[in-house]
PDB file of C-alpha atoms in Angstrom:
ATOM      1  CA  MET A   1      95.186  48.134  72.697  1.00 95.00           C
ATOM      2  CA  ILE A   2      94.172  51.603  71.188  1.00 98.00           C
ATOM      3  CA  ALA A   3      91.533  51.186  68.672  1.00 98.00           C
ATOM      4  CA  ILE A   4      90.622  54.116  66.006  1.00 98.00           C
ATOM      5  CA  ILE A   5      87.163  53.425  64.962  1.00 98.00           C
ATOM      6  CA  GLU A   6      86.920  52.923  61.110  1.00 97.00           C
ATOM      7  CA  TYR A   7      83.251  53.825  60.186  1.00 96.00           C
ATOM      8  CA  GLY A   8      83.928  55.548  56.719  1.00 92.00           C
ATOM      9  CA  VAL A   9      84.348  59.147  57.753  1.00 89.00           C
ATOM     10  CA  GLY A  10      87.814  60.944  57.744  1.00 81.00           C
ATOM     11  CA  ASN A  11      91.615  60.311  57.431  1.00 81.00           C
ATOM     12  CA  LEU A  12      92.359  58.071  60.134  1.00 94.00           C
ATOM     13  CA  ASN A  13      95.981  57.296  59.116  1.00 95.00           C
ATOM     14  CA  SER A  14      97.225  60.782  60.473  1.00 95.00           C
ATOM     15  CA  VAL A  15      95.969  59.773  63.949  1.00 96.00           C
ATOM     16  CA  ARG A  16      97.561  56.362  63.865  1.00 97.00           C
ATOM     17  CA  ASN A  17     100.765  58.007  62.647  1.00 96.00           C
ATOM     18  CA  MET A  18     100.852  60.470  65.393  1.00 97.00           C
ATOM     19  CA  PHE A  19     100.350  57.524  67.803  1.00 97.00           C
ATOM     20  CA  LYS A  20     103.301  55.856  66.254  1.00 97.00           C
ATOM     21  CA  LYS A  21     105.227  59.057  66.500  1.00 96.00           C
ATOM     22  CA  ILE A  22     104.773  59.024  70.273  1.00 97.00           C
ATOM     23  CA  GLY A  23     105.712  55.361  70.672  1.00 97.00           C
ATOM     24  CA  TYR A  24     102.143  53.794  70.942  1.00 97.00           C
ATOM     25  CA  ASN A  25     100.557  51.315  68.728  1.00 94.00           C
ATOM     26  CA  ALA A  26      97.109  52.069  67.481  1.00 97.00           C
ATOM     27  CA  SER A  27      94.854  50.040  65.288  1.00 97.00           C
ATOM     28  CA  ILE A  28      92.454  51.183  62.705  1.00 97.00           C
ATOM     29  CA  THR A  29      89.488  48.797  62.755  1.00 97.00           C
ATOM     30  CA  SER A  30      85.731  48.021  62.236  1.00 97.00           C
ATOM     31  CA  ASN A  31      86.108  44.646  63.615  1.00 97.00           C
ATOM     32  CA  PRO A  32      83.903  44.232  66.823  1.00 97.00           C
ATOM     33  CA  GLU A  33      86.145  41.448  68.204  1.00 96.00           C
ATOM     34  CA  GLU A  34      89.150  43.552  68.094  1.00 97.00           C
ATOM     35  CA  ILE A  35      87.187  46.605  69.572  1.00 98.00           C
ATOM     36  CA  LEU A  36      86.287  44.362  72.430  1.00 97.00           C
ATOM     37  CA  LYS A  37      89.914  44.028  73.225  1.00 97.00           C
ATOM     38  CA  ALA A  38      90.677  47.771  73.360  1.00 98.00           C
ATOM     39  CA  ASP A  39      91.545  49.601  76.359  1.00 97.00           C
ATOM     40  CA  LYS A  40      91.313  53.051  74.712  1.00 98.00           C
ATOM     41  CA  ILE A  41      88.950  54.081  71.859  1.00 98.00           C
ATOM     42  CA  LEU A  42      89.114  57.018  69.481  1.00 98.00           C
ATOM     43  CA  LEU A  43      86.284  58.245  67.405  1.00 98.00           C
ATOM     44  CA  PRO A  44      87.615  60.721  64.710  1.00 96.00           C
ATOM     45  CA  GLY A  45      85.482  62.193  62.216  1.00 94.00           C
ATOM     46  CA  VAL A  46      85.322  65.003  59.664  1.00 93.00           C
ATOM     47  CA  GLY A  47      82.292  66.228  57.379  1.00 94.00           C
ATOM     48  CA  ALA A  48      78.608  66.543  58.087  1.00 96.00           C
ATOM     49  CA  PHE A  49      76.867  65.349  61.108  1.00 97.00           C
ATOM     50  CA  ASP A  50      74.053  63.291  59.643  1.00 98.00           C
ATOM     51  CA  ASN A  51      76.454  61.561  57.304  1.00 97.00           C
ATOM     52  CA  GLY A  52      78.743  60.800  60.301  1.00 97.00           C
ATOM     53  CA  MET A  53      75.726  59.486  62.342  1.00 98.00           C
ATOM     54  CA  THR A  54      74.279  57.517  59.381  1.00 97.00           C
ATOM     55  CA  LYS A  55      77.754  55.839  58.835  1.00 97.00           C
ATOM     56  CA  LEU A  56      78.112  54.950  62.495  1.00 97.00           C
ATOM     57  CA  ASN A  57      74.671  53.618  62.847  1.00 96.00           C
ATOM     58  CA  ASP A  58      75.171  51.591  59.696  1.00 97.00           C
ATOM     59  CA  SER A  59      78.423  50.098  60.599  1.00 96.00           C
ATOM     60  CA  GLY A  60      76.697  47.700  63.170  1.00 96.00           C
ATOM     61  CA  LEU A  61      79.494  48.960  65.958  1.00 97.00           C
ATOM     62  CA  LEU A  62      77.105  50.870  68.139  1.00 97.00           C
ATOM     63  CA  PRO A  63      76.468  47.941  70.424  1.00 97.00           C
ATOM     64  CA  VAL A  64      80.068  47.061  70.978  1.00 98.00           C
ATOM     65  CA  LEU A  65      80.870  50.879  71.408  1.00 98.00           C
ATOM     66  CA  LYS A  66      78.252  51.319  73.955  1.00 98.00           C
ATOM     67  CA  GLN A  67      79.410  48.229  75.741  1.00 98.00           C
ATOM     68  CA  LYS A  68      82.970  49.594  76.124  1.00 98.00           C
ATOM     69  CA  ALA A  69      82.074  53.177  76.746  1.00 98.00           C
ATOM     70  CA  LEU A  70      79.089  53.015  78.777  1.00 98.00           C
ATOM     71  CA  GLN A  71      79.512  49.766  80.665  1.00 98.00           C
ATOM     72  CA  GLU A  72      83.265  48.931  80.804  1.00 98.00           C
ATOM     73  CA  LYS A  73      84.003  52.658  81.025  1.00 98.00           C
ATOM     74  CA  VAL A  74      87.181  52.499  78.764  1.00 98.00           C
ATOM     75  CA  PRO A  75      88.483  55.970  77.824  1.00 98.00           C
ATOM     76  CA  VAL A  76      86.835  57.243  74.701  1.00 98.00           C
ATOM     77  CA  LEU A  77      88.170  60.285  72.709  1.00 98.00           C
ATOM     78  CA  GLY A  78      86.082  61.998  70.056  1.00 98.00           C
ATOM     79  CA  ILE A  79      87.762  64.242  67.680  1.00 98.00           C
ATOM     80  CA  CYS A  80      86.311  67.094  65.641  1.00 97.00           C
ATOM     81  CA  LEU A  81      83.089  65.553  64.109  1.00 98.00           C
ATOM     82  CA  GLY A  82      83.563  62.654  66.487  1.00 97.00           C
ATOM     83  CA  MET A  83      83.280  64.998  69.588  1.00 98.00           C
ATOM     84  CA  GLN A  84      80.081  66.616  68.128  1.00 98.00           C
ATOM     85  CA  MET A  85      78.699  63.044  67.465  1.00 98.00           C
ATOM     86  CA  LEU A  86      79.029  62.488  71.445  1.00 98.00           C
ATOM     87  CA  THR A  87      76.550  65.292  71.932  1.00 98.00           C
ATOM     88  CA  ASN A  88      72.788  65.285  71.831  1.00 98.00           C
ATOM     89  CA  GLY A  89      72.515  66.402  68.251  1.00 98.00           C
ATOM     90  CA  SER A  90      73.557  69.296  65.927  1.00 98.00           C
ATOM     91  CA  GLU A  91      71.810  72.053  64.019  1.00 98.00           C
ATOM     92  CA  GLU A  92      73.787  70.807  60.972  1.00 97.00           C
ATOM     93  CA  GLY A  93      71.433  67.740  60.712  1.00 96.00           C
ATOM     94  CA  THR A  94      68.413  66.194  62.014  1.00 97.00           C
ATOM     95  CA  LEU A  95      69.739  62.863  63.319  1.00 98.00           C
ATOM     96  CA  PRO A  96      70.009  62.376  67.094  1.00 98.00           C
ATOM     97  CA  GLY A  97      73.839  62.264  68.320  1.00 98.00           C
ATOM     98  CA  LEU A  98      74.932  59.641  70.813  1.00 98.00           C
ATOM     99  CA  GLY A  99      73.899  61.620  73.640  1.00 98.00           C
ATOM    100  CA  TRP A 100      76.810  60.392  75.815  1.00 98.00           C
ATOM    101  CA  ILE A 101      77.599  63.923  76.828  1.00 98.00           C
ATOM    102  CA  ASP A 102      74.731  66.348  77.564  1.00 98.00           C
ATOM    103  CA  ALA A 103      75.601  69.143  75.190  1.00 98.00           C
ATOM    104  CA  ASP A 104      74.405  70.519  71.731  1.00 98.00           C
ATOM    105  CA  THR A 105      76.173  71.241  68.522  1.00 98.00           C
ATOM    106  CA  LEU A 106      75.448  74.711  67.227  1.00 98.00           C
ATOM    107  CA  LYS A 107      76.219  76.609  64.036  1.00 97.00           C
ATOM    108  CA  PHE A 108      78.452  79.664  64.244  1.00 97.00           C
ATOM    109  CA  ARG A 109      76.541  82.840  63.577  1.00 95.00           C
ATOM    110  CA  PHE A 110      78.460  86.186  63.373  1.00 95.00           C
ATOM    111  CA  THR A 111      77.097  89.588  62.293  1.00 92.00           C
ATOM    112  CA  ASP A 112      80.714  90.578  61.905  1.00 92.00           C
ATOM    113  CA  SER A 113      81.582  89.679  58.369  1.00 90.00           C
ATOM    114  CA  SER A 114      85.315  89.811  59.118  1.00 93.00           C
ATOM    115  CA  ILE A 115      84.708  86.605  61.168  1.00 96.00           C
ATOM    116  CA  LYS A 116      85.251  83.911  58.686  1.00 95.00           C
ATOM    117  CA  VAL A 117      83.422  80.445  58.858  1.00 96.00           C
ATOM    118  CA  PRO A 118      84.955  77.841  59.003  1.00 97.00           C
ATOM    119  CA  HIS A 119      87.026  78.619  61.935  1.00 98.00           C
ATOM    120  CA  MET A 120      90.353  77.342  60.551  1.00 97.00           C
ATOM    121  CA  GLY A 121      93.834  77.344  61.908  1.00 97.00           C
ATOM    122  CA  TRP A 122      95.688  77.558  65.300  1.00 98.00           C
ATOM    123  CA  ASN A 123      93.930  78.906  68.422  1.00 97.00           C
ATOM    124  CA  TYR A 124      94.434  78.767  72.107  1.00 97.00           C
ATOM    125  CA  ILE A 125      92.372  76.840  74.571  1.00 96.00           C
ATOM    126  CA  ALA A 126      91.559  77.872  78.174  1.00 94.00           C
ATOM    127  CA  LEU A 127      91.434  74.853  80.658  1.00 94.00           C
ATOM    128  CA  LYS A 128      88.338  74.924  82.787  1.00 93.00           C
ATOM    129  CA  LYS A 129      89.047  72.011  85.080  1.00 90.00           C
ATOM    130  CA  GLU A 130      92.184  69.558  85.985  1.00 89.00           C
ATOM    131  CA  THR A 131      92.265  66.471  84.223  1.00 92.00           C
ATOM    132  CA  PRO A 132      94.990  63.868  83.196  1.00 96.00           C
ATOM    133  CA  LEU A 133      94.045  64.380  79.472  1.00 96.00           C
ATOM    134  CA  PHE A 134      95.838  67.768  79.741  1.00 95.00           C
ATOM    135  CA  LYS A 135      98.543  66.895  82.164  1.00 94.00           C
ATOM    136  CA  ASP A 136     101.733  68.889  81.799  1.00 91.00           C
ATOM    137  CA  MET A 137      99.921  71.385  79.609  1.00 89.00           C
ATOM    138  CA  ASP A 138     100.001  75.037  80.226  1.00 83.00           C
ATOM    139  CA  ARG A 139      96.347  76.317  81.196  1.00 76.00           C
ATOM    140  CA  THR A 140      96.440  79.346  78.660  1.00 77.00           C
ATOM    141  CA  THR A 141      99.264  78.887  76.221  1.00 84.00           C
ATOM    142  CA  SER A 142      98.572  75.500  74.565  1.00 90.00           C
ATOM    143  CA  ARG A 143      97.423  75.752  70.987  1.00 95.00           C
ATOM    144  CA  PHE A 144      95.592  73.619  68.681  1.00 98.00           C
ATOM    145  CA  TYR A 145      94.582  73.243  65.093  1.00 98.00           C
ATOM    146  CA  PHE A 146      90.871  73.677  64.302  1.00 98.00           C
ATOM    147  CA  VAL A 147      88.663  73.300  61.208  1.00 97.00           C
ATOM    148  CA  HIS A 148      85.117  73.493  61.872  1.00 97.00           C
ATOM    149  CA  SER A 149      81.914  75.545  61.232  1.00 97.00           C
ATOM    150  CA  PHE A 150      79.694  74.207  64.069  1.00 98.00           C
ATOM    151  CA  HIS A 151      80.838  74.355  67.995  1.00 98.00           C
ATOM    152  CA  VAL A 152      79.505  72.536  71.004  1.00 98.00           C
ATOM    153  CA  LYS A 153      77.742  74.021  73.947  1.00 98.00           C
ATOM    154  CA  CYS A 154      77.545  72.036  76.915  1.00 98.00           C
ATOM    155  CA  ASN A 155      74.184  72.091  79.032  1.00 97.00           C
ATOM    156  CA  ASN A 156      76.064  71.502  82.220  1.00 96.00           C
ATOM    157  CA  SER A 157      79.193  73.604  82.702  1.00 95.00           C
ATOM    158  CA  SER A 158      80.886  70.598  84.621  1.00 96.00           C
ATOM    159  CA  ASN A 159      81.246  68.948  81.314  1.00 98.00           C
ATOM    160  CA  SER A 160      83.134  71.679  79.723  1.00 98.00           C
ATOM    161  CA  LEU A 161      86.825  70.980  79.947  1.00 96.00           C
ATOM    162  CA  ALA A 162      88.370  73.720  77.866  1.00 96.00           C
ATOM    163  CA  GLU A 163      87.091  76.691  76.105  1.00 97.00           C
ATOM    164  CA  THR A 164      88.181  78.513  72.877  1.00 97.00           C
ATOM    165  CA  THR A 165      87.216  82.005  71.741  1.00 97.00           C
ATOM    166  CA  TYR A 166      86.532  82.765  68.056  1.00 97.00           C
ATOM    167  CA  GLY A 167      83.882  85.372  67.685  1.00 96.00           C
ATOM    168  CA  THR A 168      82.183  83.730  70.611  1.00 96.00           C
ATOM    169  CA  THR A 169      83.606  81.590  73.440  1.00 97.00           C
ATOM    170  CA  PHE A 170      82.673  77.729  72.927  1.00 98.00           C
ATOM    171  CA  SER A 171      83.698  74.542  74.544  1.00 98.00           C
ATOM    172  CA  SER A 172      86.737  73.276  72.675  1.00 98.00           C
ATOM    173  CA  ALA A 173      87.009  70.107  74.845  1.00 98.00           C
ATOM    174  CA  ILE A 174      84.348  68.193  76.799  1.00 98.00           C
ATOM    175  CA  MET A 175      84.158  65.342  79.011  1.00 98.00           C
ATOM    176  CA  ASN A 176      81.748  63.087  81.078  1.00 97.00           C
ATOM    177  CA  ASP A 177      83.542  60.556  83.197  1.00 97.00           C
ATOM    178  CA  ASN A 178      85.658  58.360  80.711  1.00 98.00           C
ATOM    179  CA  LEU A 179      84.355  60.149  77.880  1.00 98.00           C
ATOM    180  CA  PHE A 180      86.243  62.934  76.117  1.00 98.00           C
ATOM    181  CA  GLY A 181      85.880  65.054  73.019  1.00 98.00           C
ATOM    182  CA  THR A 182      88.257  67.645  71.401  1.00 98.00           C
ATOM    183  CA  GLN A 183      86.905  70.079  68.633  1.00 98.00           C
ATOM    184  CA  PHE A 184      90.462  70.548  67.535  1.00 98.00           C
ATOM    185  CA  HIS A 185      92.763  67.985  65.836  1.00 97.00           C
ATOM    186  CA  PRO A 186      95.481  66.787  68.091  1.00 97.00           C
ATOM    187  CA  GLU A 187      96.887  64.747  65.235  1.00 96.00           C
ATOM    188  CA  LYS A 188      97.636  68.134  63.379  1.00 96.00           C
ATOM    189  CA  SER A 189      98.685  70.015  66.433  1.00 97.00           C
ATOM    190  CA  HIS A 190     102.361  69.264  66.696  1.00 95.00           C
ATOM    191  CA  LYS A 191     103.978  69.123  70.334  1.00 95.00           C
ATOM    192  CA  TYR A 192     100.569  69.990  71.931  1.00 96.00           C
ATOM    193  CA  GLY A 193      98.678  67.237  70.108  1.00 97.00           C
ATOM    194  CA  MET A 194     101.444  64.886  70.911  1.00 97.00           C
ATOM    195  CA  GLN A 195     101.189  65.478  74.520  1.00 97.00           C
ATOM    196  CA  LEU A 196      97.393  65.299  74.527  1.00 97.00           C
ATOM    197  CA  LEU A 197      97.489  61.969  72.705  1.00 98.00           C
ATOM    198  CA  THR A 198     100.368  60.715  75.006  1.00 98.00           C
ATOM    199  CA  ASN A 199      98.184  61.723  78.032  1.00 98.00           C
ATOM    200  CA  PHE A 200      95.170  59.879  76.707  1.00 98.00           C
ATOM    201  CA  ALA A 201      97.221  56.666  75.987  1.00 98.00           C
ATOM    202  CA  LYS A 202      98.188  56.553  79.739  1.00 97.00           C
ATOM    203  CA  LEU A 203      94.580  57.146  81.056  1.00 96.00           C
TER     204      LEU A 203
END
């Protein structure tokens, strides 16, 4: 079962609908018993970092999520804010992140006023390493949809799965063993997102 974690942040139906479109059943759930049965977990999210961490902490789901992610080693995919929450923390807030991937979430800072924040729209990714998550995807021409004002910097380059350039070069996909994160929205990225979520479902 693919579990899409409901903790009060973001529109989860678009993620579920994309899985349905590619032929996989995914359940939006905040039920610990359902999550325990999952063999894949998605942690989507939009909005402010501290709000996301507060809602996740208050949800009571952290023990079961830690069991699945850190002990059972099921594949986990954080999307947008969900990816940032996998890091140590964010300049957007004061609360610690999950710290499951050794990275930090930083604010975009540009001296060139023509570079707008948030980074919004389609952009390319450059794959830094081979992984089943990006199977059958071109290393330099795959395009995804972004909406974000903060970006992730990995403290260990081995955790950077893909990079994107927008005024600066940042990690647009990260990983640590069974844990993955994408700054972009695969559910909004048409054929590229469909391929990525298909690959995730097959992990």
